XYZ file of C-alpha atoms in Angstrom:
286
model
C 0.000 0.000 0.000
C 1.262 3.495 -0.802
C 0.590 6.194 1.723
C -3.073 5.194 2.780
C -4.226 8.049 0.612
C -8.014 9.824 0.773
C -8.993 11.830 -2.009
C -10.719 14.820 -0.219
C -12.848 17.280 -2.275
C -11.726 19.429 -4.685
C -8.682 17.256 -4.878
C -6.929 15.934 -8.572
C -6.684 11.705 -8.923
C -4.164 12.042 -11.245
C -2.113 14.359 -9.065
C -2.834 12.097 -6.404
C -0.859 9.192 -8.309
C 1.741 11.587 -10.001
C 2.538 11.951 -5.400
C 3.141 8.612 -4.989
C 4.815 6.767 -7.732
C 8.238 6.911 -5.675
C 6.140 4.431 -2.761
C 4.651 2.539 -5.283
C 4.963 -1.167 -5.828
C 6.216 -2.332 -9.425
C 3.096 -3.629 -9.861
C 1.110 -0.601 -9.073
C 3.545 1.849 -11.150
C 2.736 -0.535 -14.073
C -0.813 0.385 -13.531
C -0.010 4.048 -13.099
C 2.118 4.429 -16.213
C -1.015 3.463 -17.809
C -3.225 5.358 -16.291
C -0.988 8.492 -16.246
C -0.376 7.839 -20.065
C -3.375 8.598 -21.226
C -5.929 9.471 -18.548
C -8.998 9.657 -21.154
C -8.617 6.758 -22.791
C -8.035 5.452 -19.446
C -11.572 6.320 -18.321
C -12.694 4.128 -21.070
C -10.908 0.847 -20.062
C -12.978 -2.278 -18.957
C -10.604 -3.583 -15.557
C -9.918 -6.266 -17.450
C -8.097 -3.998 -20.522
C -6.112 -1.940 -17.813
C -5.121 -4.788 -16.287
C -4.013 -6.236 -19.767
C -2.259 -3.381 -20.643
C -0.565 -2.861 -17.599
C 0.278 -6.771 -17.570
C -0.838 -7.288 -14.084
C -3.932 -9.282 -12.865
C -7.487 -7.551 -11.925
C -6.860 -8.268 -9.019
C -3.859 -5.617 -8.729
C -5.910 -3.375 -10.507
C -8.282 -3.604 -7.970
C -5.852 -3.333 -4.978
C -4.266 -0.225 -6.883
C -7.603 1.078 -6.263
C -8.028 0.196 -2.564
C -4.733 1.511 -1.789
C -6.169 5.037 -3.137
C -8.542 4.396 -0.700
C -11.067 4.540 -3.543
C -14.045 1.965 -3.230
C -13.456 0.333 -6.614
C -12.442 0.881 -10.037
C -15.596 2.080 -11.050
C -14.507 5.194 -8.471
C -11.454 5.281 -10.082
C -13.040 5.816 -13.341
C -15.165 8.437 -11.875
C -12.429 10.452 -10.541
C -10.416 10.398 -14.351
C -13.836 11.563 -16.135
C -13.284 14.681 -13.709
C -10.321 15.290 -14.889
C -9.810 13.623 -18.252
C -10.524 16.848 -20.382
C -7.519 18.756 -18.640
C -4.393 18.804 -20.346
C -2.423 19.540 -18.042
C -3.120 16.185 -16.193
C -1.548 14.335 -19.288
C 2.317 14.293 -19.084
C 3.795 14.468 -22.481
C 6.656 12.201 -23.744
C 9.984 13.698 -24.319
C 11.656 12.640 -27.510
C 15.149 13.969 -28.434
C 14.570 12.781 -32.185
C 12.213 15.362 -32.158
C 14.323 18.855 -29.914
C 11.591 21.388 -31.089
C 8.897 18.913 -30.010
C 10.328 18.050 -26.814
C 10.819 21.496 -25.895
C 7.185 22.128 -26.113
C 6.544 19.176 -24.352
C 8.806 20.066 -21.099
C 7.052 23.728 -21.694
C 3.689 22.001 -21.680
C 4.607 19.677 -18.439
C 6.171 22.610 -16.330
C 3.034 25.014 -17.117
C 1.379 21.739 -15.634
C 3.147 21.333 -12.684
C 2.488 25.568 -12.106
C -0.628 25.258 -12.961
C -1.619 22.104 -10.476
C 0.470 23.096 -7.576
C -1.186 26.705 -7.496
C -5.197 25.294 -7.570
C -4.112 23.232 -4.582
C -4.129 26.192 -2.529
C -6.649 27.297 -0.724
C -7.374 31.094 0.544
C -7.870 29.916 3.997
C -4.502 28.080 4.133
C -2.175 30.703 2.311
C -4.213 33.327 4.575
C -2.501 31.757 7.903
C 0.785 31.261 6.198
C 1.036 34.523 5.325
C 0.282 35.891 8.821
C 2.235 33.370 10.762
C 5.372 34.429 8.751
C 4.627 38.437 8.939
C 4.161 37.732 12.566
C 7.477 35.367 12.665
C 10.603 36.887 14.370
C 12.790 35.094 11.995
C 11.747 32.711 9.398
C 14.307 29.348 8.908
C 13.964 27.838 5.806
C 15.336 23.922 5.416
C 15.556 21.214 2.893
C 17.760 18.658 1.847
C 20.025 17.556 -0.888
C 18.940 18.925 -4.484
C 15.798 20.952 -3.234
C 18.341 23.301 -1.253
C 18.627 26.002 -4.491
C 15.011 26.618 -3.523
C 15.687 27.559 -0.108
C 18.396 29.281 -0.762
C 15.994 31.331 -3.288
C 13.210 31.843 -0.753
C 15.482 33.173 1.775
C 17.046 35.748 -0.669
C 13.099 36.233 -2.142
C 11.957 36.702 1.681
C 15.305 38.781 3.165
C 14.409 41.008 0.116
C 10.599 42.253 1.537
C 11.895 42.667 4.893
C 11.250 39.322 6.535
C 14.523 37.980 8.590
C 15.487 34.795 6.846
C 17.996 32.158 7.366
C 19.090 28.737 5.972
C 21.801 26.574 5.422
C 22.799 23.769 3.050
C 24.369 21.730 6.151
C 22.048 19.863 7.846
C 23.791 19.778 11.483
C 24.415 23.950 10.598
C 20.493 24.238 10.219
C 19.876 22.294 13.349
C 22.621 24.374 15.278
C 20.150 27.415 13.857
C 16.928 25.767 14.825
C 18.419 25.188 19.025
C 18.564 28.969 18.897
C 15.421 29.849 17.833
C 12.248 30.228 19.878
C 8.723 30.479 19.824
C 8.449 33.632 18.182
C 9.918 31.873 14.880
C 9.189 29.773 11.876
C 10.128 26.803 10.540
C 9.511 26.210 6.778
C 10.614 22.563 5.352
C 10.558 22.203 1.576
C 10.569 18.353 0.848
C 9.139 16.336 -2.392
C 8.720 13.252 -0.673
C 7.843 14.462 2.979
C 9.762 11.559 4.453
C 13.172 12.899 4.754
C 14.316 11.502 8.443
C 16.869 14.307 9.191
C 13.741 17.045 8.114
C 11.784 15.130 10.444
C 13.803 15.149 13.192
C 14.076 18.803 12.924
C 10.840 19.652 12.772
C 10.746 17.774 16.781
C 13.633 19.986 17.709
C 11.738 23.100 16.692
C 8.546 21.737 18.193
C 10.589 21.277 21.506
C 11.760 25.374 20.454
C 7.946 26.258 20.636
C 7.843 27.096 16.707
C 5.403 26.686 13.913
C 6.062 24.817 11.081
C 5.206 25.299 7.349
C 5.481 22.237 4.942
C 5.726 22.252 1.544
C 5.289 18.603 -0.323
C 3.954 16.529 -2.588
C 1.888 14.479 -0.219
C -0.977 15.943 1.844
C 0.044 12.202 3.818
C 3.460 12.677 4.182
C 5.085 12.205 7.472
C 6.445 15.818 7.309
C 3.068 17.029 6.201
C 1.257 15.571 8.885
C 3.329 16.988 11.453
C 3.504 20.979 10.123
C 1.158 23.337 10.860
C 0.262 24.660 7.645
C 0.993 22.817 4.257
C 0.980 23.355 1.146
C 0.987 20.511 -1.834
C 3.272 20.551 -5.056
C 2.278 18.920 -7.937
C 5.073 17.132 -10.424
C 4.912 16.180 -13.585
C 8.698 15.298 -14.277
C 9.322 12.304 -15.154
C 12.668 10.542 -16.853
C 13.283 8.146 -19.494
C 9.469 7.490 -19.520
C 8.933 5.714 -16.031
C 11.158 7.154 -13.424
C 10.081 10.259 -10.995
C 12.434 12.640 -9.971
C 12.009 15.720 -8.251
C 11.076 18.977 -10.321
C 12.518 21.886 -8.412
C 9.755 24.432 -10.361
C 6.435 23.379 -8.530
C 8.329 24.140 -4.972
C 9.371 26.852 -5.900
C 5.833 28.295 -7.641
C 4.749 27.747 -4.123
C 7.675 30.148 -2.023
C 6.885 32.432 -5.403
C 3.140 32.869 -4.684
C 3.608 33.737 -0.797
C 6.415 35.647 -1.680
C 3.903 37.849 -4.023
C 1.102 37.915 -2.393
C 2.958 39.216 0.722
C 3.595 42.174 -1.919
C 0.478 42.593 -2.905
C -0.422 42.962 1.217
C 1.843 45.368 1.410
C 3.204 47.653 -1.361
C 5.938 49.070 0.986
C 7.865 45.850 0.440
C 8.525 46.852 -2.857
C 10.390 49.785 -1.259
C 13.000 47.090 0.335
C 13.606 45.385 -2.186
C 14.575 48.375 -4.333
C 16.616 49.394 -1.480
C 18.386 46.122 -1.776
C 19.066 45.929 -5.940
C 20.427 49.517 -5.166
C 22.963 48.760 -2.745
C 23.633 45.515 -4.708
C 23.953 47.280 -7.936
C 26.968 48.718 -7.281
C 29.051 45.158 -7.333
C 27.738 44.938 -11.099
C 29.676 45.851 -14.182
């Protein structure tokens, strides 16, 4: 099983899957690939035909639907007819026979993931977020391995409008931040999978600080997730050589991007600062 997922309202099936192909079984990623393939002609598929084209049994097919928590694969149809008319829940192929082609197809899959990430938010969430970090002291920013650029972005993005920032790309270094940090801060983890250990156990330290914590994943389930705050959901749609998932550094960072400008649009003034800033930095340009 992969996550023990719940589709609550509003939310996208195929994002849903997109989530969790990194936890999936082979067996259920052979029934995603299908599925994620071609989610309208999915919606037309007898069990028996996805399960044939997926070469697993019906039986997987129907556990692939359990494990979405779904009661059947007549739900799972359901929830693709929702969404089936959407392009930007099909991920297309990229081809290097074809470099014009494939360019519009990466163009196509990042407006996607944009596009995805940014209906997942809801007013009331983004609302809180935006508060708790105007109210925050000083805002700490962590991640791990390649999703560091985009904390090192959101602290320059935040520093910028006048909110006290800080990060580092060493883990123990962030922790040594976190012990001196107290209840009148923020912690905001940036994590694709939600399960790092090492983000996890500094989200308890912080706890123990008395701060808040902001998550931004691509699991509403994730471990990380279920133990922030606030959280906000990426959505991918990277994938390599046809069946792999990696992590696509553009939907996290759409997501430090649209608190960064709405806290603008709050408050003009911070446009002030960061003008302030590009002047004094100017100078150390040719």
């Amino acid at each position: 099983m992969f996550g023990g997922l719940k589709l609550m309202s509003g939310e996208n099936v195929v994002d849903i899957i997109y989530s969790n192909l990194s936890t999936m079984t082979q067996t259920d990623k052979k029934i995603a690939q299908v599925i994620l393939k071609n989610p309208g002609d999915a919606v037309n598929y007898t069990i028996s035909e996805l399960a044939a084209k997926a070469v697993v049994s019906e039986a997987s097919v129907s556990r692939f639907c359990k494990n979405l928590q779904l009661s059947g694969f007549h739900q799972l149809k359901i929830e693709l007819a929702k969404v089936s008319d959407d392009e930007s829940n099909y991920y297309k192929v990229i081809n290097i026979d074809n470099i014009q082609q494939a360019i519009a197809n990466i163009r196509d899959n990042k407006n996607a993931e944009i596009t995805n990430t940014l209906n997942n938010v809801t007013t009331p969430t983004i609302k809180k977020i935006m508060k708790l970090i105007q109210n925050s002291h000083i805002l700490q920013i962590a991640a791990e391995g390649n999703t560091f650029p985009v904390v090192a972005d959101a602290a320059y993005r935040f520093n910028q409008i006048g909110i006290l920032s800080i990060c580092s790309e060493s883990w123990q270094t962030s922790i040594g931040q976190t012990l001196n940090l107290t209840d009148k801060d923020t912690l905001m983890v940036i994590s694709n999978s939600g399960e790092s250990k090492s983000l996890l156990k500094q989200i308890e330290v912080a706890k123990k600080q008395g701060m808040r914590i902001i998550a931004i994943t691509n699991r509403n389930d994730s471990p990380i997730a279920l133990e922030a705050d606030y959280h906000l959901r990426t959505a991918v749609r990277q994938r390599v050589l046809q069946s792999e998932y990696y992590f696509s550094r553009v939907a996290a960072m759409t997501a430090v991007e649209t608190i960064f400008l709405l806290l603008i649009a709050e408050d003009r003034e911070r446009l002030s600062k960061i003008m302030d800033h590009e002047t004094i930095i100017s100078d150390t340009k040719v």
